[in-house]
């Protein structure tokens, strides 16, 4: 039986929360596997995604062009509150039915998009801060095929980079990261500061 998006997001959030809560302020300017983002900018982006996809679950309009600064005050605590709201929004009856968003995509596809963001960006942030992150198998099973199917369109929209080459023995996580254009072996170079993001 296909797992519900709300349940998958709950699992993914439980994995992402310790990563976000463990970010040291001293690392906010460090580069991440997302070349255009440093750690602070990526946390802000992930916050925006989590907040906007709550609205998409409720069939409300969203504006991704506005990027408020979420990294103020108790942002680590607020991230936990917002991911809990995300889980609640996608667990509501009917959240996975019909379409949502300006592109009129199937709601379940949209739910898989935020699941992918939460998963991949948790890895980005863990790696950027010198740690590692391995998502739960149930999340990888749901996200992997979904992101692979969306990848050509995501590349056209410049959301994903060109696929990164990985060997036949690559893990599901390595394959997922490679589809988005990431180098699964990426590690921070703690020498040059945060100028790459």
mmCIF file of C-alpha atoms in Angstrom, residues 16-134:
data_model
loop_
_atom_site.group_PDB
_atom_site.id
_atom_site.type_symbol
_atom_site.label_atom_id
_atom_site.label_comp_id
_atom_site.label_asym_id
_atom_site.label_seq_id
_atom_site.Cartn_x
_atom_site.Cartn_y
_atom_site.Cartn_z
ATOM 1 C CA UNK A 16 15.724 16.725 9.206
ATOM 2 C CA UNK A 17 15.057 18.347 12.599
ATOM 3 C CA UNK A 18 18.255 17.191 14.347
ATOM 4 C CA UNK A 19 20.271 18.396 11.327
ATOM 5 C CA UNK A 20 18.755 21.901 11.437
ATOM 6 C CA UNK A 21 18.877 22.114 15.225
ATOM 7 C CA UNK A 22 22.529 21.068 15.164
ATOM 8 C CA UNK A 23 23.667 23.901 12.868
ATOM 9 C CA UNK A 24 26.210 26.090 14.653
ATOM 10 C CA UNK A 25 25.902 29.841 14.056
ATOM 11 C CA UNK A 26 29.583 29.859 13.077
ATOM 12 C CA UNK A 27 28.729 27.722 10.009
ATOM 13 C CA UNK A 28 25.964 29.911 8.589
ATOM 14 C CA UNK A 29 28.328 31.454 6.026
ATOM 15 C CA UNK A 30 29.787 28.109 4.906
ATOM 16 C CA UNK A 31 29.244 26.729 1.373
ATOM 17 C CA UNK A 32 26.767 23.905 0.727
ATOM 18 C CA UNK A 33 26.378 21.294 -2.042
ATOM 19 C CA UNK A 34 23.895 23.804 -3.560
ATOM 20 C CA UNK A 35 26.506 26.117 -5.092
ATOM 21 C CA UNK A 36 24.209 29.164 -5.067
ATOM 22 C CA UNK A 37 23.415 28.873 -1.339
ATOM 23 C CA UNK A 38 25.512 29.197 1.794
ATOM 24 C CA UNK A 39 24.152 27.488 4.934
ATOM 25 C CA UNK A 40 22.100 30.506 6.039
ATOM 26 C CA UNK A 41 20.543 31.000 2.587
ATOM 27 C CA UNK A 42 19.727 27.289 2.327
ATOM 28 C CA UNK A 43 18.046 27.273 5.759
ATOM 29 C CA UNK A 44 16.004 30.292 4.624
ATOM 30 C CA UNK A 45 15.099 28.522 1.385
ATOM 31 C CA UNK A 46 14.062 25.355 3.227
ATOM 32 C CA UNK A 47 11.930 27.415 5.650
ATOM 33 C CA UNK A 48 10.202 29.091 2.688
ATOM 34 C CA UNK A 49 9.530 25.705 1.072
ATOM 35 C CA UNK A 50 8.102 24.263 4.311
ATOM 36 C CA UNK A 51 5.829 27.296 4.855
ATOM 37 C CA UNK A 52 4.661 27.561 1.219
ATOM 38 C CA UNK A 53 3.924 23.861 0.873
ATOM 39 C CA UNK A 54 1.614 24.083 3.898
ATOM 40 C CA UNK A 55 -0.404 26.561 1.839
ATOM 41 C CA UNK A 56 -0.265 24.344 -1.260
ATOM 42 C CA UNK A 57 -1.724 21.453 0.750
ATOM 43 C CA UNK A 58 -4.656 23.755 1.595
ATOM 44 C CA UNK A 59 -4.974 24.888 -2.088
ATOM 45 C CA UNK A 60 -3.840 28.431 -1.247
ATOM 46 C CA UNK A 61 -1.716 30.672 -3.495
ATOM 47 C CA UNK A 62 2.008 30.903 -2.734
ATOM 48 C CA UNK A 63 4.774 33.309 -3.715
ATOM 49 C CA UNK A 64 8.250 31.807 -3.992
ATOM 50 C CA UNK A 65 9.770 35.105 -5.157
ATOM 51 C CA UNK A 66 9.644 36.539 -1.627
ATOM 52 C CA UNK A 67 12.493 35.208 0.533
ATOM 53 C CA UNK A 68 12.070 36.534 4.073
ATOM 54 C CA UNK A 69 14.899 36.083 6.566
ATOM 55 C CA UNK A 70 13.767 33.227 8.785
ATOM 56 C CA UNK A 71 17.164 32.824 10.472
ATOM 57 C CA UNK A 72 16.437 35.155 13.390
ATOM 58 C CA UNK A 73 15.554 34.598 17.053
ATOM 59 C CA UNK A 74 14.767 30.971 17.899
ATOM 60 C CA UNK A 75 14.783 29.831 14.262
ATOM 61 C CA UNK A 76 15.696 26.256 15.176
ATOM 62 C CA UNK A 77 12.601 25.969 17.367
ATOM 63 C CA UNK A 78 10.427 27.628 14.717
ATOM 64 C CA UNK A 79 11.663 25.174 12.094
ATOM 65 C CA UNK A 80 10.283 22.371 14.265
ATOM 66 C CA UNK A 81 6.932 24.170 14.559
ATOM 67 C CA UNK A 82 6.710 24.798 10.811
ATOM 68 C CA UNK A 83 7.557 21.199 9.872
ATOM 69 C CA UNK A 84 4.863 20.024 12.332
ATOM 70 C CA UNK A 85 2.390 22.325 10.530
ATOM 71 C CA UNK A 86 3.563 20.902 7.195
ATOM 72 C CA UNK A 87 2.865 17.350 8.373
ATOM 73 C CA UNK A 88 -0.546 18.438 9.679
ATOM 74 C CA UNK A 89 -1.430 20.207 6.412
ATOM 75 C CA UNK A 90 -0.579 17.176 4.270
ATOM 76 C CA UNK A 91 -2.316 14.802 6.704
ATOM 77 C CA UNK A 92 -5.651 16.646 6.351
ATOM 78 C CA UNK A 93 -8.418 14.688 4.604
ATOM 79 C CA UNK A 94 -8.271 15.241 0.837
ATOM 80 C CA UNK A 95 -4.845 16.890 0.835
ATOM 81 C CA UNK A 96 -3.521 14.350 -1.690
ATOM 82 C CA UNK A 97 -6.550 14.526 -3.982
ATOM 83 C CA UNK A 98 -7.015 16.665 -7.091
ATOM 84 C CA UNK A 99 -4.487 19.288 -8.151
ATOM 85 C CA UNK A 100 -2.769 22.242 -6.498
ATOM 86 C CA UNK A 101 -0.500 25.164 -7.322
ATOM 87 C CA UNK A 102 -0.271 27.450 -10.354
ATOM 88 C CA UNK A 103 0.907 24.591 -12.572
ATOM 89 C CA UNK A 104 -2.105 22.446 -11.632
ATOM 90 C CA UNK A 105 0.038 19.465 -10.710
ATOM 91 C CA UNK A 106 -1.458 16.405 -8.997
ATOM 92 C CA UNK A 107 -1.489 17.119 -5.266
ATOM 93 C CA UNK A 108 0.444 13.933 -4.466
ATOM 94 C CA UNK A 109 3.200 15.013 -6.884
ATOM 95 C CA UNK A 110 3.392 18.371 -5.086
ATOM 96 C CA UNK A 111 3.589 16.528 -1.757
ATOM 97 C CA UNK A 112 6.453 14.419 -3.110
ATOM 98 C CA UNK A 113 8.227 17.623 -4.171
ATOM 99 C CA UNK A 114 8.311 18.981 -0.618
ATOM 100 C CA UNK A 115 9.283 15.540 0.664
ATOM 101 C CA UNK A 116 12.203 15.624 -1.778
ATOM 102 C CA UNK A 117 13.246 19.127 -0.706
ATOM 103 C CA UNK A 118 13.150 18.228 2.967
ATOM 104 C CA UNK A 119 15.216 15.093 2.326
ATOM 105 C CA UNK A 120 17.818 16.473 -0.082
ATOM 106 C CA UNK A 121 18.301 19.776 1.751
ATOM 107 C CA UNK A 122 18.724 17.965 5.083
ATOM 108 C CA UNK A 123 21.582 16.088 3.404
ATOM 109 C CA UNK A 124 22.942 19.371 1.990
ATOM 110 C CA UNK A 125 22.938 21.019 5.408
ATOM 111 C CA UNK A 126 24.394 17.998 7.199
ATOM 112 C CA UNK A 127 27.237 17.773 4.677
ATOM 113 C CA UNK A 128 27.867 21.532 4.742
ATOM 114 C CA UNK A 129 28.301 21.356 8.517
ATOM 115 C CA UNK A 130 30.695 18.405 8.358
ATOM 116 C CA UNK A 131 28.192 15.695 9.236
ATOM 117 C CA UNK A 132 26.202 13.107 7.322
ATOM 118 C CA UNK A 133 22.534 12.303 6.854
ATOM 119 C CA UNK A 134 20.857 9.145 5.631
#
